[in-house]
Every structure is written in structure tokens, then in C-alpha cells.
mmCIF file of C-alpha atoms and ligand atoms in Angstrom:
data_model
loop_
_atom_site.group_PDB
_atom_site.id
_atom_site.type_symbol
_atom_site.label_atom_id
_atom_site.label_comp_id
_atom_site.label_asym_id
_atom_site.label_seq_id
_atom_site.Cartn_x
_atom_site.Cartn_y
_atom_site.Cartn_z
ATOM 1 C CA MET A 1 242.115 321.047 20.015
ATOM 2 C CA LEU A 2 238.656 320.296 21.302
ATOM 3 C CA SER A 3 238.303 319.628 25.031
ATOM 4 C CA LYS A 4 236.860 316.312 26.284
ATOM 5 C CA ALA A 5 233.637 318.120 27.279
ATOM 6 C CA ALA A 6 233.342 319.692 23.801
ATOM 7 C CA ILE A 7 233.824 316.295 22.116
ATOM 8 C CA LYS A 8 231.145 314.808 24.394
ATOM 9 C CA ARG A 9 228.757 317.679 23.548
ATOM 10 C CA ARG A 10 229.286 317.046 19.816
ATOM 11 C CA LEU A 11 228.801 313.295 20.147
ATOM 12 C CA LEU A 12 225.850 313.588 22.537
ATOM 13 C CA PRO A 13 224.045 316.918 21.955
ATOM 14 C CA ASN A 14 221.764 316.598 25.025
ATOM 15 C CA SER A 15 218.326 317.725 23.869
ATOM 16 C CA SER A 16 217.243 318.569 27.443
ATOM 17 C CA ARG A 17 219.712 321.457 27.475
ATOM 18 C CA ALA A 18 218.236 322.779 24.225
ATOM 19 C CA TYR A 19 214.675 322.529 25.584
ATOM 20 C CA LEU A 20 215.631 324.088 28.939
ATOM 21 C CA ARG A 21 217.098 327.055 27.081
ATOM 22 C CA ARG A 22 214.070 327.313 24.808
ATOM 23 C CA TYR A 23 211.485 327.255 27.628
ATOM 24 C CA ASN A 24 213.426 329.694 29.818
ATOM 25 C CA GLU A 25 214.061 332.019 26.885
ATOM 26 C CA ASP A 26 210.317 332.031 26.084
ATOM 27 C CA PHE A 27 209.483 332.673 29.752
ATOM 28 C CA ALA A 28 211.968 335.572 29.828
ATOM 29 C CA ARG A 29 210.452 337.011 26.632
ATOM 30 C CA GLU A 30 207.095 337.198 28.430
ATOM 31 C CA THR A 31 208.715 338.949 31.416
ATOM 32 C CA ALA A 32 208.481 342.729 31.127
ATOM 33 C CA PRO A 33 211.700 344.765 31.513
ATOM 34 C CA GLY A 34 212.157 345.990 35.081
ATOM 35 C CA MET A 35 210.284 343.100 36.674
ATOM 36 C CA ARG A 36 211.835 341.523 39.757
ATOM 37 C CA VAL A 37 212.784 337.878 39.176
ATOM 38 C CA LEU A 38 213.830 335.225 41.705
ATOM 39 C CA ASP A 39 215.946 332.327 40.421
ATOM 40 C CA ALA A 40 215.205 329.740 43.120
ATOM 41 C CA GLY A 41 217.868 327.043 43.526
ATOM 42 C CA ALA A 42 219.910 328.942 40.950
ATOM 43 C CA GLY A 43 223.162 326.934 41.117
ATOM 44 C CA ASP A 44 225.510 328.521 38.559
ATOM 45 C CA GLN A 45 222.654 330.686 37.191
ATOM 46 C CA PRO A 46 222.604 329.364 33.602
ATOM 47 C CA TYR A 47 219.557 331.455 32.583
ATOM 48 C CA ARG A 48 220.539 334.753 34.235
ATOM 49 C CA ALA A 49 221.440 336.414 30.913
ATOM 50 C CA PHE A 50 217.858 335.920 29.646
ATOM 51 C CA PHE A 51 216.679 338.297 32.404
ATOM 52 C CA ALA A 52 219.269 341.037 31.760
ATOM 53 C CA ASP A 53 216.514 343.712 31.526
ATOM 54 C CA CYS A 54 214.999 342.647 34.862
ATOM 55 C CA THR A 55 216.040 342.943 38.481
ATOM 56 C CA TYR A 56 217.490 339.467 38.939
ATOM 57 C CA GLU A 57 217.919 337.934 42.388
ATOM 58 C CA SER A 58 218.841 334.364 43.290
ATOM 59 C CA ALA A 59 218.476 331.991 46.216
ATOM 60 C CA ASP A 60 220.360 328.771 46.883
ATOM 61 C CA PHE A 61 221.457 326.872 49.984
ATOM 62 C CA GLU A 62 224.921 326.230 48.406
ATOM 63 C CA GLN A 63 225.392 322.880 50.152
ATOM 64 C CA VAL A 64 226.442 320.727 47.188
ATOM 65 C CA ASP A 65 230.123 320.262 46.351
ATOM 66 C CA LYS A 66 230.064 322.114 42.987
ATOM 67 C CA PRO A 67 230.733 325.639 41.677
ATOM 68 C CA TYR A 68 228.039 328.218 42.489
ATOM 69 C CA ALA A 69 227.492 331.728 41.178
ATOM 70 C CA LYS A 70 227.140 334.272 43.991
ATOM 71 C CA SER A 71 223.617 334.031 45.418
ATOM 72 C CA THR A 72 221.632 337.056 46.548
ATOM 73 C CA TYR A 73 220.172 334.912 49.342
ATOM 74 C CA VAL A 74 221.985 331.898 50.766
ATOM 75 C CA CYS A 75 219.029 330.111 52.315
ATOM 76 C CA ASP A 76 216.746 327.120 52.293
ATOM 77 C CA LEU A 77 213.878 327.531 49.821
ATOM 78 C CA CYS A 78 211.408 326.898 52.668
ATOM 79 C CA ASP A 79 212.586 330.090 54.376
ATOM 80 C CA ILE A 80 213.543 332.897 51.966
ATOM 81 C CA PRO A 81 214.448 336.121 53.817
ATOM 82 C CA VAL A 82 212.287 338.543 51.777
ATOM 83 C CA GLU A 83 208.925 340.254 52.246
ATOM 84 C CA ASP A 84 205.638 338.868 50.876
ATOM 85 C CA GLY A 85 204.967 339.590 47.198
ATOM 86 C CA ARG A 86 208.492 340.820 46.384
ATOM 87 C CA PHE A 87 208.779 339.056 43.009
ATOM 88 C CA ASP A 88 206.923 339.224 39.688
ATOM 89 C CA ARG A 89 208.484 336.015 38.408
ATOM 90 C CA VAL A 90 210.101 332.872 39.822
ATOM 91 C CA VAL A 91 212.487 330.717 37.785
ATOM 92 C CA PHE A 92 212.679 327.250 39.315
ATOM 93 C CA ASN A 93 214.668 324.802 37.210
ATOM 94 C CA GLN A 94 215.647 321.273 38.231
ATOM 95 C CA VAL A 95 215.224 321.922 41.945
ATOM 96 C CA LEU A 96 211.864 320.506 43.100
ATOM 97 C CA GLU A 97 213.227 316.931 43.192
ATOM 98 C CA HIS A 98 215.952 318.056 45.636
ATOM 99 C CA LEU A 99 213.584 319.386 48.300
ATOM 100 C CA PRO A 100 212.586 317.123 51.211
ATOM 101 C CA ASP A 101 209.390 319.151 51.772
ATOM 102 C CA PRO A 102 208.361 320.276 48.254
ATOM 103 C CA LEU A 103 204.930 321.572 49.238
ATOM 104 C CA ALA A 104 206.391 323.828 51.947
ATOM 105 C CA ALA A 105 208.898 325.211 49.399
ATOM 106 C CA LEU A 106 206.169 325.831 46.787
ATOM 107 C CA ARG A 107 204.086 327.667 49.410
ATOM 108 C CA GLU A 108 207.134 329.752 50.354
ATOM 109 C CA LEU A 109 207.828 330.610 46.690
ATOM 110 C CA GLY A 110 204.128 331.521 46.381
ATOM 111 C CA ARG A 111 204.458 333.819 49.383
ATOM 112 C CA THR A 112 207.335 335.687 47.733
ATOM 113 C CA LEU A 113 205.363 336.133 44.460
ATOM 114 C CA LYS A 114 202.887 338.937 43.795
ATOM 115 C CA PRO A 115 199.284 337.776 43.206
ATOM 116 C CA GLY A 116 199.113 336.928 39.496
ATOM 117 C CA GLY A 117 202.906 336.514 39.407
ATOM 118 C CA LYS A 118 204.250 333.608 37.348
ATOM 119 C CA MET A 119 206.660 330.746 37.805
ATOM 120 C CA ILE A 120 208.437 328.408 35.407
ATOM 121 C CA CYS A 121 209.272 325.044 36.945
ATOM 122 C CA THR A 122 211.124 322.224 35.186
ATOM 123 C CA CYS A 123 211.588 318.939 36.997
ATOM 124 C CA PRO A 124 212.603 315.370 36.051
ATOM 125 C CA LEU A 125 210.326 312.360 35.928
ATOM 126 C CA PHE A 126 213.075 310.070 34.662
ATOM 127 C CA TYR A 127 216.649 310.908 35.661
ATOM 128 C CA GLU A 128 219.421 309.247 37.653
ATOM 129 C CA GLU A 129 220.186 310.194 41.265
ATOM 130 C CA HIS A 130 222.313 313.352 41.364
ATOM 131 C CA GLU A 131 223.540 316.044 43.770
ATOM 132 C CA GLU A 132 223.540 313.341 46.453
ATOM 133 C CA PRO A 133 222.416 313.226 49.213
ATOM 134 C CA TYR A 134 219.980 316.032 48.292
ATOM 135 C CA ASP A 135 217.905 314.063 45.807
ATOM 136 C CA PHE A 136 214.546 312.960 47.155
ATOM 137 C CA TYR A 137 211.766 312.540 44.572
ATOM 138 C CA ARG A 138 210.599 312.252 40.968
ATOM 139 C CA TYR A 139 207.201 313.693 39.981
ATOM 140 C CA THR A 140 204.429 312.662 37.607
ATOM 141 C CA GLN A 141 202.229 315.261 35.886
ATOM 142 C CA PHE A 142 199.518 314.482 38.462
ATOM 143 C CA ALA A 143 201.858 315.147 41.392
ATOM 144 C CA HIS A 144 202.847 318.487 39.821
ATOM 145 C CA ARG A 145 199.205 319.511 39.420
ATOM 146 C CA HIS A 146 198.296 318.377 42.931
ATOM 147 C CA MET A 147 201.185 320.210 44.609
ATOM 148 C CA PHE A 148 200.946 323.456 42.642
ATOM 149 C CA GLU A 149 197.187 323.717 43.225
ATOM 150 C CA LYS A 150 197.566 322.900 46.917
ATOM 151 C CA ALA A 151 200.255 325.583 47.213
ATOM 152 C CA GLY A 152 197.946 328.291 45.804
ATOM 153 C CA PHE A 153 198.868 328.304 42.097
ATOM 154 C CA GLU A 154 196.832 327.967 38.928
ATOM 155 C CA ILE A 155 198.513 326.010 36.176
ATOM 156 C CA ASP A 156 198.666 327.763 32.790
ATOM 157 C CA ARG A 157 200.675 324.990 31.081
ATOM 158 C CA LEU A 158 201.895 321.574 32.133
ATOM 159 C CA GLU A 159 203.648 319.590 29.397
ATOM 160 C CA TRP A 160 206.518 317.319 28.461
ATOM 161 C CA MET A 161 209.781 319.243 28.291
ATOM 162 C CA GLU A 162 211.461 316.901 25.794
ATOM 163 C CA GLY A 163 209.822 314.341 23.543
ATOM 164 C CA TYR A 164 210.085 310.572 23.934
ATOM 165 C CA PHE A 165 213.164 310.468 21.670
ATOM 166 C CA GLY A 166 214.951 312.435 24.422
ATOM 167 C CA THR A 167 214.014 309.834 27.039
ATOM 168 C CA VAL A 168 215.218 307.048 24.727
ATOM 169 C CA ALA A 169 218.482 308.918 24.031
ATOM 170 C CA TYR A 170 219.079 309.268 27.759
ATOM 171 C CA GLN A 171 218.512 305.520 28.267
ATOM 172 C CA PHE A 172 220.982 304.708 25.468
ATOM 173 C CA GLN A 173 223.497 307.118 27.015
ATOM 174 C CA GLY A 174 223.094 305.331 30.355
ATOM 175 C CA MET A 175 223.720 301.971 28.654
ATOM 176 C CA ALA A 176 226.790 303.342 26.859
ATOM 177 C CA SER A 177 228.329 304.468 30.115
ATOM 178 C CA ALA A 178 227.165 301.808 32.597
ATOM 179 C CA LEU A 179 227.036 298.407 30.853
ATOM 180 C CA PRO A 180 229.946 296.366 32.268
ATOM 181 C CA VAL A 181 232.425 295.300 29.549
ATOM 182 C CA SER A 182 234.963 293.493 31.704
ATOM 183 C CA PRO A 183 234.395 289.711 31.214
ATOM 184 C CA ARG A 184 234.599 288.965 34.969
ATOM 185 C CA PRO A 185 230.915 289.288 35.955
ATOM 186 C CA TYR A 186 229.941 286.983 33.052
ATOM 187 C CA LEU A 187 232.382 284.096 33.767
ATOM 188 C CA ARG A 188 230.444 282.160 36.373
ATOM 189 C CA ARG A 189 227.664 279.638 36.721
ATOM 190 C CA PRO A 190 225.312 279.395 34.952
ATOM 191 C CA TRP A 191 227.568 279.207 31.856
ATOM 192 C CA TRP A 192 225.392 281.069 29.355
ATOM 193 C CA PRO A 193 226.185 284.688 30.460
ATOM 194 C CA ALA A 194 229.706 284.099 29.044
ATOM 195 C CA LEU A 195 228.103 283.792 25.590
ATOM 196 C CA ALA A 196 226.116 286.994 26.157
ATOM 197 C CA TRP A 197 229.236 289.008 27.026
ATOM 198 C CA PRO A 198 230.302 289.882 23.402
ATOM 199 C CA LEU A 199 226.715 290.885 22.710
ATOM 200 C CA VAL A 200 226.733 293.283 25.706
ATOM 201 C CA VAL A 201 230.018 294.795 24.448
ATOM 202 C CA ALA A 202 228.473 295.338 20.998
ATOM 203 C CA VAL A 203 225.286 296.800 22.504
ATOM 204 C CA LYS A 204 227.359 299.252 24.540
ATOM 205 C CA GLY A 205 229.075 300.588 21.400
ATOM 206 C CA ALA A 206 225.813 300.745 19.471
ATOM 207 C CA ALA A 207 224.127 302.541 22.403
ATOM 208 C CA LEU A 208 226.599 305.420 22.159
ATOM 209 C CA LEU A 209 225.832 305.945 18.462
ATOM 210 C CA LEU A 210 222.088 305.597 19.051
ATOM 211 C CA ALA A 211 222.153 308.096 21.946
ATOM 212 C CA GLY A 212 223.666 310.720 19.598
ATOM 213 C CA LEU A 213 221.081 309.931 16.915
ATOM 214 C CA PHE A 214 218.087 310.063 19.289
ATOM 215 C CA TYR A 215 219.214 313.325 20.959
ATOM 216 C CA ARG A 216 219.378 314.901 17.483
ATOM 217 C CA LEU A 217 215.986 313.419 16.587
ATOM 218 C CA ASP A 218 214.493 314.843 19.804
ATOM 219 C CA THR A 219 215.700 318.359 19.021
ATOM 220 C CA ALA A 220 214.400 318.100 15.433
ATOM 221 C CA CYS A 221 210.997 316.551 16.238
ATOM 222 C CA LYS A 222 209.390 316.446 19.682
ATOM 223 C CA VAL A 223 207.229 313.324 19.842
ATOM 224 C CA THR A 224 204.797 313.270 22.794
ATOM 225 C CA SER A 225 202.143 310.849 21.563
ATOM 226 C CA ALA A 226 203.659 307.765 23.239
ATOM 227 C CA GLY A 227 206.221 306.874 25.895
ATOM 228 C CA TYR A 228 207.050 309.212 28.757
ATOM 229 C CA PRO A 229 209.055 312.399 29.243
ATOM 230 C CA LYS A 230 212.375 312.881 30.924
ATOM 231 C CA ASN A 231 211.138 316.182 32.431
ATOM 232 C CA TYR A 232 207.911 318.095 32.864
ATOM 233 C CA VAL A 233 207.623 321.859 32.529
ATOM 234 C CA VAL A 234 205.009 323.859 34.412
ATOM 235 C CA ILE A 235 204.039 327.493 33.892
ATOM 236 C CA ALA A 236 201.965 328.457 36.930
ATOM 237 C CA ARG A 237 200.383 331.647 38.245
ATOM 238 C CA LYS A 238 199.842 332.632 41.861
ATOM 239 C CA ARG A 239 196.103 332.777 42.525
ATOM 240 C CA GLY A 240 194.455 336.015 43.560
ATOM 241 C CA GLY A 241 195.289 338.582 40.897
ATOM 242 C CA GLU A 242 195.275 339.288 37.194
ATOM 243 C CA ALA A 243 198.229 337.751 35.379
ATOM 244 C CA THR A 244 200.985 340.356 35.080
ATOM 245 C CA ALA A 245 202.264 340.869 31.528
HETATM 246 C C1 SAM B 301 220.217 320.465 39.829
HETATM 247 S S1 SAM B 301 220.652 322.004 40.519
HETATM 248 C C2 SAM B 301 219.828 323.157 39.449
HETATM 249 C C3 SAM B 301 220.546 324.475 39.375
HETATM 250 C C4 SAM B 301 219.961 325.491 38.386
HETATM 251 N N1 SAM B 301 218.616 325.855 38.735
HETATM 252 C C5 SAM B 301 220.030 324.943 36.983
HETATM 253 O O1 SAM B 301 218.971 324.822 36.338
HETATM 254 O O2 SAM B 301 221.137 324.665 36.483
HETATM 255 C C6 SAM B 301 219.677 322.110 42.013
HETATM 256 C C7 SAM B 301 220.002 323.345 42.847
HETATM 257 O O3 SAM B 301 219.106 323.413 43.965
HETATM 258 C C8 SAM B 301 219.818 323.812 45.121
HETATM 259 N N2 SAM B 301 219.090 323.319 46.296
HETATM 260 C C9 SAM B 301 218.811 322.034 46.602
HETATM 261 N N3 SAM B 301 218.120 321.962 47.739
HETATM 262 C C10 SAM B 301 217.937 323.234 48.166
HETATM 263 C C11 SAM B 301 217.280 323.808 49.293
HETATM 264 N N4 SAM B 301 216.663 323.043 50.216
HETATM 265 N N5 SAM B 301 217.267 325.153 49.422
HETATM 266 C C12 SAM B 301 217.904 325.927 48.492
HETATM 267 N N6 SAM B 301 218.532 325.442 47.401
HETATM 268 C C13 SAM B 301 218.553 324.106 47.239
HETATM 269 C C14 SAM B 301 221.187 323.160 44.942
HETATM 270 O O4 SAM B 301 222.194 323.805 45.685
HETATM 271 C C15 SAM B 301 221.400 323.284 43.435
HETATM 272 O O5 SAM B 301 222.095 324.458 43.080
#
């Protein structure tokens, strides 16, 4: 018997998860064995296995009510208890939006990196509030560039993580879960919302099917020529050194 979560994964194969894996796997492939890697805001450390040949360390403040893997450093990302230039690589997924002072955290991550050391950062532009109350911002591509450059990084790549089909799929998924189907809110003055109610119910059902279709489309073909992304991905290098292989 399939679990509820497994059924949901089959119905709605979230393309963001596929792209997160792909980008982190590629970043790990370009990380030489033996390098020291910091997973910053690691949570349950979903990408740890990609860095099995490296010296993997993690930092997280562990303040959210959710399961955590054991962190090497339990700390705020603005104050990581390690020496300057300890790490060759920083992995920084889905964390920047949770930091009240993002520039201070980027400068601190830069301090812990060797000159020329690299970071992968993924961060949402379009995503619901989560991990409350530690959810502060959403960032455009221009905000990413501004902050990384101000914090002492050069940007090697800054691009959409998913394509627009992924953003559309996420919107359909939101409609499928949040559109109200109880008739109560519709039965009031003015009278016409009562007529719209069956339409909303039908749209909710259709949205679930369309979310599944668009997630699959996004994994099969990443369209970035129109619309907007759900997440950006940045590959950045600390200034002041040759890039390390
Ligand atoms: C959305 S989760 C991402 C977890 C993991 N990187 C991933 O990709 O699955 C955000 C993580 O950032 C951590 N976090 C948020 N604010 C933090 C802070 N100020 N200092 C350290 N960690 C923080 C949270 O505890 C949480 O584990």
C-alpha cells in the first residue's frame, strides 16, 4: 500500500525537488574530493550524500519545530564559530529568505570561505510563507546580484531554477488546496457569487489535474522565455583568489 505522501508525490511530482537535486548534484560534481564543505541552514541535510567524498560540516540554528539532522554547528548564520577561510564550498539552499539580516549572513558565509571558494544558493521568488515566524523576504534576480556583490562575491551564474511551467504548476497546486468549496462564503449578498460556487468547485478539481501536468511539463522542458521563476539559483565565488577546482 502506498502512503499518503507517496500518492501525493505521484500525483504532484514537484519539479522544484528535481531541479534542486540536479543543481546540487552538478555543484557536488565540481567539488574536488577532500574539499571542506559547509551546508548552511542544512535542516535535514537532503544533499549531504552528494558530498560523501568531501569533509561535510553543517550549520543551523535549529529553531523551527521540525526534524533536524545533527548539525556540526548549532548557530545563527550571522555568527558561525569557525576560523576565516575554513571552507572550500558553501551549500546554501532555501535559507536566504529566512534571514532577517541577509547581507550580514552572506558576509559571514564569505568570511568562512577561502578566497576563490564557491557557493551554491537557491532561494524562492514566488513561494508561500513557511517555517513561520522565520520567513522574512523574497528576492528578485537584481536583489541577489546586489547582495552577493556587496558581500564580496562574484557571480558565475544567476538563473531560473525551474521554468515557468513550474511556477504555473505551483499556482494550480495552491488553487487545488486553498479554494473554498463549502457553499457558505458564497451564499450572501450580492446574489451572484452563489452562481459562481459550482464553477469554483470545478476549477478546484481541474487545478489538481493541471498541477500534475504542469509539474511534469516543467521537468521535461524548462521554459524561461516568459513568465517568472519560482526560485533563482546563484553560483558565486568569493573575490580575491583563483577559482578552486
Ligand atoms: C527551508 S529550510 C531549508 C533546509 C535545507 N537547506 C534544505 O534545502 O532542505 C531553512 C533552514 O534554515 C534554517 N535557518 C533559518 N534561519 C536561520 C538562522 N538565522 N541561522 C541558522 N539557520 C537558520 C532553518 O532552521 C531551516 O533548517
